[in-house]
Coordinates of N, CA and C in Angstrom, one line a residue:
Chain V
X1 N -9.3 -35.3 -1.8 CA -10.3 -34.6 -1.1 C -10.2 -33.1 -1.2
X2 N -11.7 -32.2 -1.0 CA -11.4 -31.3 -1.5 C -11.0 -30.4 0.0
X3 N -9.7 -29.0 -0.3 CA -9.6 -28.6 1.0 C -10.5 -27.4 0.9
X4 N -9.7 -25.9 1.8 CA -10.4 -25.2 2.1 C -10.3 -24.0 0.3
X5 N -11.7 -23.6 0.2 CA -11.6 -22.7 -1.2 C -12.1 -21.5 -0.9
X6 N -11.3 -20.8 -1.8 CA -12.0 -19.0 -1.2 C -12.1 -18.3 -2.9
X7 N -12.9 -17.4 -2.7 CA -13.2 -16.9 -4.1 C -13.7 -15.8 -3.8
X8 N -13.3 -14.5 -4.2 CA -12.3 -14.7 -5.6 C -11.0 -14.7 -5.5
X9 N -9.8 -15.3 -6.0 CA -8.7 -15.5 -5.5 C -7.7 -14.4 -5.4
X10 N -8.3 -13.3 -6.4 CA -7.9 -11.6 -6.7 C -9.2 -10.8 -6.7
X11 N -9.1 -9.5 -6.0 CA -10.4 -8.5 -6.5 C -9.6 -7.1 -5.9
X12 N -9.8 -6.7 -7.1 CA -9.5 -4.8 -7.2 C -10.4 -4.4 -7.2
X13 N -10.7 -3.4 -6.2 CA -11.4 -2.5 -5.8 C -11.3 -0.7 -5.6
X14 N -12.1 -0.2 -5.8 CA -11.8 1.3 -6.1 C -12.2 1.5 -4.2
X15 N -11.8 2.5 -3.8 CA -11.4 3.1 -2.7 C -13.6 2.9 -2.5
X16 N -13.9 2.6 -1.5 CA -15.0 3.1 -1.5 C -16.6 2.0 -1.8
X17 N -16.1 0.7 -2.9 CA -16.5 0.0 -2.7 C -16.5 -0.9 -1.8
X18 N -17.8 -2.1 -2.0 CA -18.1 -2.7 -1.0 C -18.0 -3.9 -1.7
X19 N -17.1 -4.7 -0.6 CA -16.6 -6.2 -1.6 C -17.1 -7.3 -0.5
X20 N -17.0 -8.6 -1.5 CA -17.6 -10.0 -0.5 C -16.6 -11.0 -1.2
X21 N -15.9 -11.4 0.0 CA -15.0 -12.4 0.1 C -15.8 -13.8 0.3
X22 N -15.9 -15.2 -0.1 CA -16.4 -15.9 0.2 C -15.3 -17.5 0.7
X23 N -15.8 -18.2 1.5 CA -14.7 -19.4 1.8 C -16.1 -20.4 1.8
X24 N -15.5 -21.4 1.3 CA -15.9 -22.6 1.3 C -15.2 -23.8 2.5
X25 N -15.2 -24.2 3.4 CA -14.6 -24.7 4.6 C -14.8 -26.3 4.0
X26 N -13.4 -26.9 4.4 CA -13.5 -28.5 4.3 C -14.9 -29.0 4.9
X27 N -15.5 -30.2 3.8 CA -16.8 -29.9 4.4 C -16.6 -31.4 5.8
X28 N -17.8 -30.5 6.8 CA -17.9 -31.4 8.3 C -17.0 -30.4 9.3
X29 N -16.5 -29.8 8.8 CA -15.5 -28.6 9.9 C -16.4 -27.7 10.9
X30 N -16.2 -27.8 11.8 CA -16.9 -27.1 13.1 C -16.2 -25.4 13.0
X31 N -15.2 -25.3 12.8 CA -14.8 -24.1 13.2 C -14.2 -23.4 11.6
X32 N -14.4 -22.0 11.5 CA -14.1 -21.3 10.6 C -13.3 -20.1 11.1
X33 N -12.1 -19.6 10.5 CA -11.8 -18.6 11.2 C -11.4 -17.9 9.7
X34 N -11.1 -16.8 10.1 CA -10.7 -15.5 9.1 C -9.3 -14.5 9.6
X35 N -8.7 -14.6 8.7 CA -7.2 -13.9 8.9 C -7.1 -12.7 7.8
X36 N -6.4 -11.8 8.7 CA -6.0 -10.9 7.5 C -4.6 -11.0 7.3
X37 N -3.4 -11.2 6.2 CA -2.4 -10.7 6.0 C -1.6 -9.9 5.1
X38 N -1.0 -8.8 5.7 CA -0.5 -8.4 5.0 C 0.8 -8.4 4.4
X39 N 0.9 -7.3 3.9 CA 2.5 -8.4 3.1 C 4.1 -8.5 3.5
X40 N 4.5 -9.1 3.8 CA 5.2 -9.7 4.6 C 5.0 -10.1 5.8
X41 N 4.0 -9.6 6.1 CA 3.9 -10.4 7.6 C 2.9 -11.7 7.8
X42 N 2.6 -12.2 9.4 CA 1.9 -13.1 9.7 C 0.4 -13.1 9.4
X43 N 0.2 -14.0 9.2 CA -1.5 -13.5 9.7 C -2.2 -13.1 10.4
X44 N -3.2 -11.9 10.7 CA -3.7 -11.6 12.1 C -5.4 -12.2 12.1
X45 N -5.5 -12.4 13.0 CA -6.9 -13.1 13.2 C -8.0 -11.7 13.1
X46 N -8.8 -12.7 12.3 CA -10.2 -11.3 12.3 C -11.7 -12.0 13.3
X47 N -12.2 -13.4 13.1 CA -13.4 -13.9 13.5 C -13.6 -15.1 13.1
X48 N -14.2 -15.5 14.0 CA -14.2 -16.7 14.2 C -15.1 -17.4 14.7
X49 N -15.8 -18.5 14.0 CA -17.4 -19.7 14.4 C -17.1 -20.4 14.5
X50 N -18.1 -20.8 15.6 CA -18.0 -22.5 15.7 C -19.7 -23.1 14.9
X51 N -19.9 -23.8 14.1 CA -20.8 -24.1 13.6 C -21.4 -22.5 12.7
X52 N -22.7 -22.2 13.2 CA -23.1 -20.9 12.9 C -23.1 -19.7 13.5
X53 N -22.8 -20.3 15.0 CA -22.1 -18.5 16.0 C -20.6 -18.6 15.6
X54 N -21.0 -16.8 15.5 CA -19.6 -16.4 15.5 C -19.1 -16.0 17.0
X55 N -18.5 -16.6 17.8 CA -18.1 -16.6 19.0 C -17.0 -15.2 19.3
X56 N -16.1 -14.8 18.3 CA -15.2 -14.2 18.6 C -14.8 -12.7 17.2
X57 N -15.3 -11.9 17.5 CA -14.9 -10.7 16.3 C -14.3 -9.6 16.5
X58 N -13.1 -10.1 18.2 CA -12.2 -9.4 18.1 C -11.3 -8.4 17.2
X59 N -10.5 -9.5 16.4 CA -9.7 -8.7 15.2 C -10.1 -8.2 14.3
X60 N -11.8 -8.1 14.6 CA -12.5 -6.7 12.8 C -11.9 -5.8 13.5
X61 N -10.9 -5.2 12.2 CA -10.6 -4.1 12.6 C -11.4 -2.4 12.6
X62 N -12.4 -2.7 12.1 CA -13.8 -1.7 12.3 C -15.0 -2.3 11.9
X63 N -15.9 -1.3 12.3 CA -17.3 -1.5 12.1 C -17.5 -2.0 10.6
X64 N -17.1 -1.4 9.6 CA -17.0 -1.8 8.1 C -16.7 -2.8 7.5
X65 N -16.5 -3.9 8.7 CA -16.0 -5.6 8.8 C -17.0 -6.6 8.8
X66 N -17.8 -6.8 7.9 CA -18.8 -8.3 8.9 C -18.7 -9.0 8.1
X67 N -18.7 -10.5 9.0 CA -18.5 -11.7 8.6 C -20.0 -12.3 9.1
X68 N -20.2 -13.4 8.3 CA -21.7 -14.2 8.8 C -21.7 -15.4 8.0
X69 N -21.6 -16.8 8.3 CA -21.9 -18.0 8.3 C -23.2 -18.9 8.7
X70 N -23.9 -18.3 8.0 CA -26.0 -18.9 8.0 C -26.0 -20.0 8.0
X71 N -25.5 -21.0 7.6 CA -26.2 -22.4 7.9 C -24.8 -23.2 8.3
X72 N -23.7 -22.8 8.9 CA -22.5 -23.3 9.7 C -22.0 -23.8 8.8
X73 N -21.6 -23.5 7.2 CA -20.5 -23.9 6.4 C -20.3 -23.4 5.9
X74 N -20.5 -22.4 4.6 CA -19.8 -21.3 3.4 C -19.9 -20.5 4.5
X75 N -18.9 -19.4 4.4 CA -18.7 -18.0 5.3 C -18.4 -17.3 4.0
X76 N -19.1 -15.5 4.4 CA -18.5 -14.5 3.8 C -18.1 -13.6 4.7
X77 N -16.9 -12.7 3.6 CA -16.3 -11.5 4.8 C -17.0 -10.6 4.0
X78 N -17.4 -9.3 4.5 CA -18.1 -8.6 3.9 C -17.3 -7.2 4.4
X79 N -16.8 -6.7 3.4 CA -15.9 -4.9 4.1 C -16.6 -3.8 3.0
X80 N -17.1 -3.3 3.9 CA -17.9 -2.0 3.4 C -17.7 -1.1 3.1
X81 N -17.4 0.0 2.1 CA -17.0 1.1 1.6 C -14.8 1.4 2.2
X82 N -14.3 0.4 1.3 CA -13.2 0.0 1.1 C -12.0 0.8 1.5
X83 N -11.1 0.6 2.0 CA -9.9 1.7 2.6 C -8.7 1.3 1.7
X84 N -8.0 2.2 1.3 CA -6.3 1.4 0.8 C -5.7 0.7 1.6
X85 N -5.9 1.0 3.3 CA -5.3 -0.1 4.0 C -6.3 -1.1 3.9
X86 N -7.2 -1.5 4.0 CA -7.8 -2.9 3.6 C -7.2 -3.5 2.7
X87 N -6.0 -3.2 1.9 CA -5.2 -4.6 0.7 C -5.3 -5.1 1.7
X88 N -4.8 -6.7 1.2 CA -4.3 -7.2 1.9 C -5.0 -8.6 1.1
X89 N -4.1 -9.7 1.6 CA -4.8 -11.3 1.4 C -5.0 -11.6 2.5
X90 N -6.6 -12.1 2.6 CA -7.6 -12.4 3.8 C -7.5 -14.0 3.1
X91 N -7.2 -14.8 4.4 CA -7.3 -15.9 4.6 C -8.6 -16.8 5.3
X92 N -9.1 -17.9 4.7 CA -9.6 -18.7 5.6 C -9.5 -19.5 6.1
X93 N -9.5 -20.0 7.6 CA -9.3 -21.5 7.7 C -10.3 -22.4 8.2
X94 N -10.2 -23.2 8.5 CA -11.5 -24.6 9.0 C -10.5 -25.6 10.0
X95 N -11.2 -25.7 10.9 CA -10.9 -27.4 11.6 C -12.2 -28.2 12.1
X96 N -11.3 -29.2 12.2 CA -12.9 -30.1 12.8 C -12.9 -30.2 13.8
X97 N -12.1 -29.4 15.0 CA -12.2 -29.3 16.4 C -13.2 -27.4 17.0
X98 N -13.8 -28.1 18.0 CA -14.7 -26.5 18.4 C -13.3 -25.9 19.2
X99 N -13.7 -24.8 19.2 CA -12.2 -23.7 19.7 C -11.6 -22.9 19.1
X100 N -11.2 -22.1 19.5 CA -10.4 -20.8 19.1 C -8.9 -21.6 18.6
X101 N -8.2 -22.6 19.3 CA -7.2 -23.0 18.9 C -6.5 -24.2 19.3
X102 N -7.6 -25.2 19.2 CA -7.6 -26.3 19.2 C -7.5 -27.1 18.2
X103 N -6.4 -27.8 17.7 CA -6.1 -29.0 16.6 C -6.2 -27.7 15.5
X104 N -5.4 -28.6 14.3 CA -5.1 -28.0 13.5 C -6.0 -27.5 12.6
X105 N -5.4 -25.9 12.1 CA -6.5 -25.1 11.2 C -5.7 -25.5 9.5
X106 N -7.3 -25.5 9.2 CA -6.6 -26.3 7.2 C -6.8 -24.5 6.2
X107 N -5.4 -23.9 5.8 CA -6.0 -22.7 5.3 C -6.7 -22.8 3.6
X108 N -7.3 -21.8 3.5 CA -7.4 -21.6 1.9 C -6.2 -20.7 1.1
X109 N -6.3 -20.9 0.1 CA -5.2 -19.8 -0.9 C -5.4 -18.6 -0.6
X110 N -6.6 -18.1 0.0 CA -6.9 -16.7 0.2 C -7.0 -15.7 -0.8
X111 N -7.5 -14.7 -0.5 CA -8.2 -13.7 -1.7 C -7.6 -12.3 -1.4
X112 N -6.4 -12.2 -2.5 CA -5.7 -10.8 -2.5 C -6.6 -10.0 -2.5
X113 N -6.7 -8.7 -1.9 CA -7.5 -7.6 -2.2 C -6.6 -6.4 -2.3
X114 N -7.5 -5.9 -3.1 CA -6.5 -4.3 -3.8 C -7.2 -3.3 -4.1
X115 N -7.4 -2.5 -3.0 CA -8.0 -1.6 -3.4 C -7.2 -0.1 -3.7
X116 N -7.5 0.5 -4.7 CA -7.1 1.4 -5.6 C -7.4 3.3 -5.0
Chain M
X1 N 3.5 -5.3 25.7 CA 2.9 -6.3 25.1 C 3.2 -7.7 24.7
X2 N 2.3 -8.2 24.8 CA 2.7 -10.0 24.0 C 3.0 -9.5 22.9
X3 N 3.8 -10.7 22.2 CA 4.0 -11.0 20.8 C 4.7 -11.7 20.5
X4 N 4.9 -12.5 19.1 CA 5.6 -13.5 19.0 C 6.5 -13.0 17.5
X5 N 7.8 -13.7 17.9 CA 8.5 -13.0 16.7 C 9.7 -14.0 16.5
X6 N 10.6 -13.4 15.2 CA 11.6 -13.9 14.6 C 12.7 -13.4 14.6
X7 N 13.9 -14.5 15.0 CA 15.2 -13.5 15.2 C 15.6 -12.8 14.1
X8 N 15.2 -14.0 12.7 CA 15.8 -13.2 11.5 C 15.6 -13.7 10.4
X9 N 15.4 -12.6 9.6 CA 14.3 -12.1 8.5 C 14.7 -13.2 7.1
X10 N 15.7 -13.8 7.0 CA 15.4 -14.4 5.8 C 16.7 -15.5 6.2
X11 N 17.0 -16.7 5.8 CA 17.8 -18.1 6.0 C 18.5 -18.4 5.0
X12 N 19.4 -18.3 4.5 CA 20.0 -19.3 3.4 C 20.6 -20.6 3.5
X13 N 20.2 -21.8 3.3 CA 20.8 -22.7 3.6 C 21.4 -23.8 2.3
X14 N 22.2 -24.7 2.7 CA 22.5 -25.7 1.1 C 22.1 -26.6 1.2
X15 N 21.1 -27.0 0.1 CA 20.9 -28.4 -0.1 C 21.4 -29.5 0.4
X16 N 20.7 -30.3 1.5 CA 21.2 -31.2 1.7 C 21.3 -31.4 3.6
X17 N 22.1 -29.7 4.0 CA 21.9 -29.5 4.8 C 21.2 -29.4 5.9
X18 N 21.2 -29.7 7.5 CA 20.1 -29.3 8.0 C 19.8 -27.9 7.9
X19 N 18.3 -27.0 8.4 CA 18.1 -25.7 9.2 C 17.3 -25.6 10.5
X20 N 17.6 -24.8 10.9 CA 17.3 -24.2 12.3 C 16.5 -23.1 12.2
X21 N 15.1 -22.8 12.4 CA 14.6 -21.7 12.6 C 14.0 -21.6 13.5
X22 N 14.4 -20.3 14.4 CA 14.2 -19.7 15.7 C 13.2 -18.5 16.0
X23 N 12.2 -19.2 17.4 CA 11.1 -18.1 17.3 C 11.1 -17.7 18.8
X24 N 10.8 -16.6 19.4 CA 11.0 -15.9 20.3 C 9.2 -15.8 20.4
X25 N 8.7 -16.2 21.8 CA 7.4 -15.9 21.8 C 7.7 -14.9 23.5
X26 N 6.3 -14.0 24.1 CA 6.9 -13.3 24.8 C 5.6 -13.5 26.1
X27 N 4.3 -14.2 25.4 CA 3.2 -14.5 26.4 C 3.9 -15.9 26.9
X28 N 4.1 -15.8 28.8 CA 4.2 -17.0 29.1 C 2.8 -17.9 29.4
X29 N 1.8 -17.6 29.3 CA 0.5 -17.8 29.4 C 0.4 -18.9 28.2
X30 N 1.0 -18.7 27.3 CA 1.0 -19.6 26.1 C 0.9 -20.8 26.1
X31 N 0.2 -22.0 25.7 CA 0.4 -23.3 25.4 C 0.4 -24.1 24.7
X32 N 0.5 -23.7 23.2 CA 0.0 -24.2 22.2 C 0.6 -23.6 20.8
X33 N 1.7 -24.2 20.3 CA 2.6 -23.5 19.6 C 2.9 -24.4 18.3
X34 N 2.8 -23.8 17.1 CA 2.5 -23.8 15.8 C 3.6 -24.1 14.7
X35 N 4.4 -24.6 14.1 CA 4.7 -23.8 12.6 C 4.5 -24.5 11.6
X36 N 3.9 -23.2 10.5 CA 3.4 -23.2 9.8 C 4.4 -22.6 8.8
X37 N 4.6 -23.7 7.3 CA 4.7 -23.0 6.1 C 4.2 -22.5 4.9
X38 N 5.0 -21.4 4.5 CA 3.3 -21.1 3.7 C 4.3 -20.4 1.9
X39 N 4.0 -20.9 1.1 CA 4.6 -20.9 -0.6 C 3.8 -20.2 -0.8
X40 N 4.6 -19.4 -1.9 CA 4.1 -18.1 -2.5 C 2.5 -18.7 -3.2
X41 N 2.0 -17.7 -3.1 CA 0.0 -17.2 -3.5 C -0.7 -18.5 -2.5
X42 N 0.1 -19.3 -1.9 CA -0.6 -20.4 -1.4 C -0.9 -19.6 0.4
X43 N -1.8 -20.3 0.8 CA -2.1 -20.3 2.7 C -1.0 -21.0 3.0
X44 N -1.3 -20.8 4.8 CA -0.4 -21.2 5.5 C -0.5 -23.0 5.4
X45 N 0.4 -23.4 5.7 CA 0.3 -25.3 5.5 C 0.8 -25.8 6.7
X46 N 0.1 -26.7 7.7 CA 0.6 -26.7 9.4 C 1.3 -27.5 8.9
X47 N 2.5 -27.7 10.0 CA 3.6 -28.6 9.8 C 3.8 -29.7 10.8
X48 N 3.9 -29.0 12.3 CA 3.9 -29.4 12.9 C 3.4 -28.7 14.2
X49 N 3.2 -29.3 15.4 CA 2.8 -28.7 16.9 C 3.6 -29.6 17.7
X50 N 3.3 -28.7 19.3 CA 3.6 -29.1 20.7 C 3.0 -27.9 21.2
X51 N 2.6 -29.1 22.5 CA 2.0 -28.1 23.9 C 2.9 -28.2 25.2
X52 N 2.8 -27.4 25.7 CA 3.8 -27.0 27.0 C 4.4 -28.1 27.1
X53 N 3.1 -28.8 27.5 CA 3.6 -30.3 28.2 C 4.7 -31.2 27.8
X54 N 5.4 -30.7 26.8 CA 6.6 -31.0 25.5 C 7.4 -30.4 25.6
X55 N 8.9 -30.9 25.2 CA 9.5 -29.9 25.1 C 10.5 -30.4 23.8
X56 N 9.8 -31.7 23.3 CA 10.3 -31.8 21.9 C 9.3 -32.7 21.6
X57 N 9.0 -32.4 19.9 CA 8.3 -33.5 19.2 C 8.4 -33.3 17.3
X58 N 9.0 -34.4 17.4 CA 9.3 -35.1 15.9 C 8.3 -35.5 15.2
X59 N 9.0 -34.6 13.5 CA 7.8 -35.7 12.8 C 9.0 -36.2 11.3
X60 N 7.8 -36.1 10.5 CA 8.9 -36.8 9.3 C 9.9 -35.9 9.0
X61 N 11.0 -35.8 9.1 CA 12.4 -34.5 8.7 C 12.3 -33.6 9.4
X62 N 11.4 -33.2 10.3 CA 10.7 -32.1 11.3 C 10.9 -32.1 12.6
X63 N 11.6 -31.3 13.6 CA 11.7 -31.3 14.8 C 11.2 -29.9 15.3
X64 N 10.3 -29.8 16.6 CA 10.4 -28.9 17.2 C 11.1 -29.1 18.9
X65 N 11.2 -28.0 19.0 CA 12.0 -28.0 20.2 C 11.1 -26.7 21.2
X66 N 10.8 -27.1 22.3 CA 10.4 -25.8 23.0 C 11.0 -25.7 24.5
X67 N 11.5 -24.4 24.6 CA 12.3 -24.3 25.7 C 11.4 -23.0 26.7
X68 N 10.4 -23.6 27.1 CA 9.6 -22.5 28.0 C 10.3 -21.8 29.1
X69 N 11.4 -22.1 29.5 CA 12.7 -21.3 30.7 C 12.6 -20.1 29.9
X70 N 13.2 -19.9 28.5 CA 13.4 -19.2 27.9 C 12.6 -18.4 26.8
X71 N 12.0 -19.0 26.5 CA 10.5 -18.7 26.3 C 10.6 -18.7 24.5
X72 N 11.4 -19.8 23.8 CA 12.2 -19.9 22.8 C 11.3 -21.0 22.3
X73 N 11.0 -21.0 20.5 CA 10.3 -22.4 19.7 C 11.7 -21.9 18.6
X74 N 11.8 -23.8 18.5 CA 12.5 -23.8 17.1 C 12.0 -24.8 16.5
X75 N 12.2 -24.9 15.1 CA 11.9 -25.8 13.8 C 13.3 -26.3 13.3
X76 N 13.7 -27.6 13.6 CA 14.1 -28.4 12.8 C 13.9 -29.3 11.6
X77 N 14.9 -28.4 10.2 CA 14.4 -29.4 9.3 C 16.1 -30.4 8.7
X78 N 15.6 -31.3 9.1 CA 16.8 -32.6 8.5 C 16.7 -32.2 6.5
X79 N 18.4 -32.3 6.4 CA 18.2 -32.5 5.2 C 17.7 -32.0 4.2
X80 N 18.0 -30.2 4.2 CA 16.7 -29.1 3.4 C 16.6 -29.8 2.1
X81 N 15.6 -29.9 1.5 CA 15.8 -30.1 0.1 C 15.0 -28.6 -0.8
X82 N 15.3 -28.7 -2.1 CA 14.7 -26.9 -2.3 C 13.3 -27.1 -2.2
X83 N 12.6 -28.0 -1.9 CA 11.0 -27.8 -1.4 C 10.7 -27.3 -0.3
X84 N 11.7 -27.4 0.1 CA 11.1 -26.6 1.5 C 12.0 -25.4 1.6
X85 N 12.1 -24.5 0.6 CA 12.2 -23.1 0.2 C 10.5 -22.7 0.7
X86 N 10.6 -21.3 1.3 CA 9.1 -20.8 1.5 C 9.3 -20.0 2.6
X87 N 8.1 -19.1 3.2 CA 7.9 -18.6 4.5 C 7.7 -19.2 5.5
X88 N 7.9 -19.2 6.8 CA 7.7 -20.1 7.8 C 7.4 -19.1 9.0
X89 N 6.4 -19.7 9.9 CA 5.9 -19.0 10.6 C 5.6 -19.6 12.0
X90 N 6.1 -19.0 13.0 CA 5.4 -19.7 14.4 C 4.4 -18.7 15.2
X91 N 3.4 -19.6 15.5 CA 2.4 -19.1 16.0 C 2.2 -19.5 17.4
X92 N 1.4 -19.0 18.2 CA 1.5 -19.2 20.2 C 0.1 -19.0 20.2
X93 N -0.5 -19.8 21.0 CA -2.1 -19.7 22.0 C -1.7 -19.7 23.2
X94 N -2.8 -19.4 24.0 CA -2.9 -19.9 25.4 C -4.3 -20.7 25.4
X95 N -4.7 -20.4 26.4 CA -6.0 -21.4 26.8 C -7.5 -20.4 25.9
X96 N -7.3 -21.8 24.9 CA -9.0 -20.9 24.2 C -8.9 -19.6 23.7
X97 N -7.9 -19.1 23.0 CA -7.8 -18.3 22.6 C -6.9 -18.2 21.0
X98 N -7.0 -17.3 20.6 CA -6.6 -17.2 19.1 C -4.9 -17.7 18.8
X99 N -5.4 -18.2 17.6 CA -3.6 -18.3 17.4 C -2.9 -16.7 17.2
X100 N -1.8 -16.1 17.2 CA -0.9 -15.1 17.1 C 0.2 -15.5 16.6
X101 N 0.1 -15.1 15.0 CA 1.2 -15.3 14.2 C 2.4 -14.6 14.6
X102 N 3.7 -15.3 14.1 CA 5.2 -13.8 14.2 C 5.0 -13.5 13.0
X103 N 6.3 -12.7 12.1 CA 6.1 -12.2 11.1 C 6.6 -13.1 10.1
X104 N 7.4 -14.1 10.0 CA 7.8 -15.1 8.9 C 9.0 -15.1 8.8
X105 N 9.9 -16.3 8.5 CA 11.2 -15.9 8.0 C 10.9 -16.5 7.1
X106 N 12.2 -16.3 5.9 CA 12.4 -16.9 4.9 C 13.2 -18.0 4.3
X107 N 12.5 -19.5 4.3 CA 14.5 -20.1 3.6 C 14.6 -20.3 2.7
X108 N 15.3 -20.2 1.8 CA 15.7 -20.2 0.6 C 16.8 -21.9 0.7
X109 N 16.5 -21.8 -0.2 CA 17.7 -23.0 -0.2 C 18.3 -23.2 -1.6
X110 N 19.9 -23.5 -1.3 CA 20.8 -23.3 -2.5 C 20.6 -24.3 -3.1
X111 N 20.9 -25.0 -4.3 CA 20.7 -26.1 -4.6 C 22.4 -26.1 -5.0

């Protein structure tokens, strides 16, 4: 079965552009969430849907952050005119439970970003 | 502040032997506790859980242990073999709220 897929699995970016991360969620999954990590550390949470609301978009770390999930299954992260601290591999995950952190989250490989 | 963390930064252990990895969480609000391993370019991969209401739960070679007095998670793995070389990570919720990762340790394992 297929799990969770994110694309593009790498993307370099020059300081300034505007990039779109995309995840494909195990399909029938109710909840999608989005992690940032950087390197060596944990994951930090960015936002998070249940179906097609995004319930929770605490962890954008600015306005230059949007995520949106239109018909409650592909999500994109969308970061707008790019920072060097924005590297980072952004993660997605899916469960088939509603909630912030309820039953297990299934991740994707996640999508290094590098901006230059 | 809350947060959740790791006594220490990287593990070496031998083949064959058990390991022990130790996580320090600091919200007692917390109920819902994680670890997660995660191999290089790969995401994180759940391993195992418990909720408060636990204060141990086994799975295949996998033990956790949680000591809420103390406010202490550990990961028991029977028998390292080098596959379970990788980063490992404990994560803490409370009620309806986000998971919060620590920072990872590392085990290596000798063969």
């Amino acid at each position: 079965g297929a799990g969770v897929s994110q694309s593009p699995r790498y993307k370099v970016a020059k300081r300034g552009q505007d990039v779109a991360l995309r995840c494909d969620p195990i399909s029938g999954h109710v909840s999608l969430f989005w992690y940032q990590q950087a390197l060596g550390q944990g994951p930090e949470f960015l936002t998070y849907f249940q179906n097609e609301a995004q319930l929770d978009k605490s962890g954008l770390p600015s306005d230059r952050f949007f995520a949106e999930r239109p018909e409650g299954s592909v999500s994109t992260l969308k970061i707008q005119r790019t920072q060097q601290e924005d590297s980072a591999v952004y993660l997605c995950a899916s469960s088939s439970w509603g909630g912030l952190a309820l039953g297990e989250q299934y991740f994707g490989p996640g999508t290094r970003l590098t901006v230059t | 502040g809350e947060s959740v963390g790791l006594h220490l930064p990287t593990l070496s252990v031998q083949e064959g032997d058990n390991s022990i990895i130790n996580c320090a969480y600091s919200n007692s609000a917390s109920d819902y506790f994680i670890w997660y391993k995660q191999e290089s370019g790969k995401g994180p991969q759940f391993i195992i859980d418990i909720r408060s209401n636990m204060d141990k739960r086994q799975g295949q070679r996998v033990t956790v242990l949680l000591n809420k007095t103390v406010k202490h998670l550990s990961l028991q793995i029977a028998a390292t073999q080098p596959g379970d070389s990788a980063v490992y990570f404990c994560a803490e919720s409370g009620a309806n709220s986000k998971l919060t990762f620590g920072k990872g340790i590392t085990l290596s394992v000798r063969p």
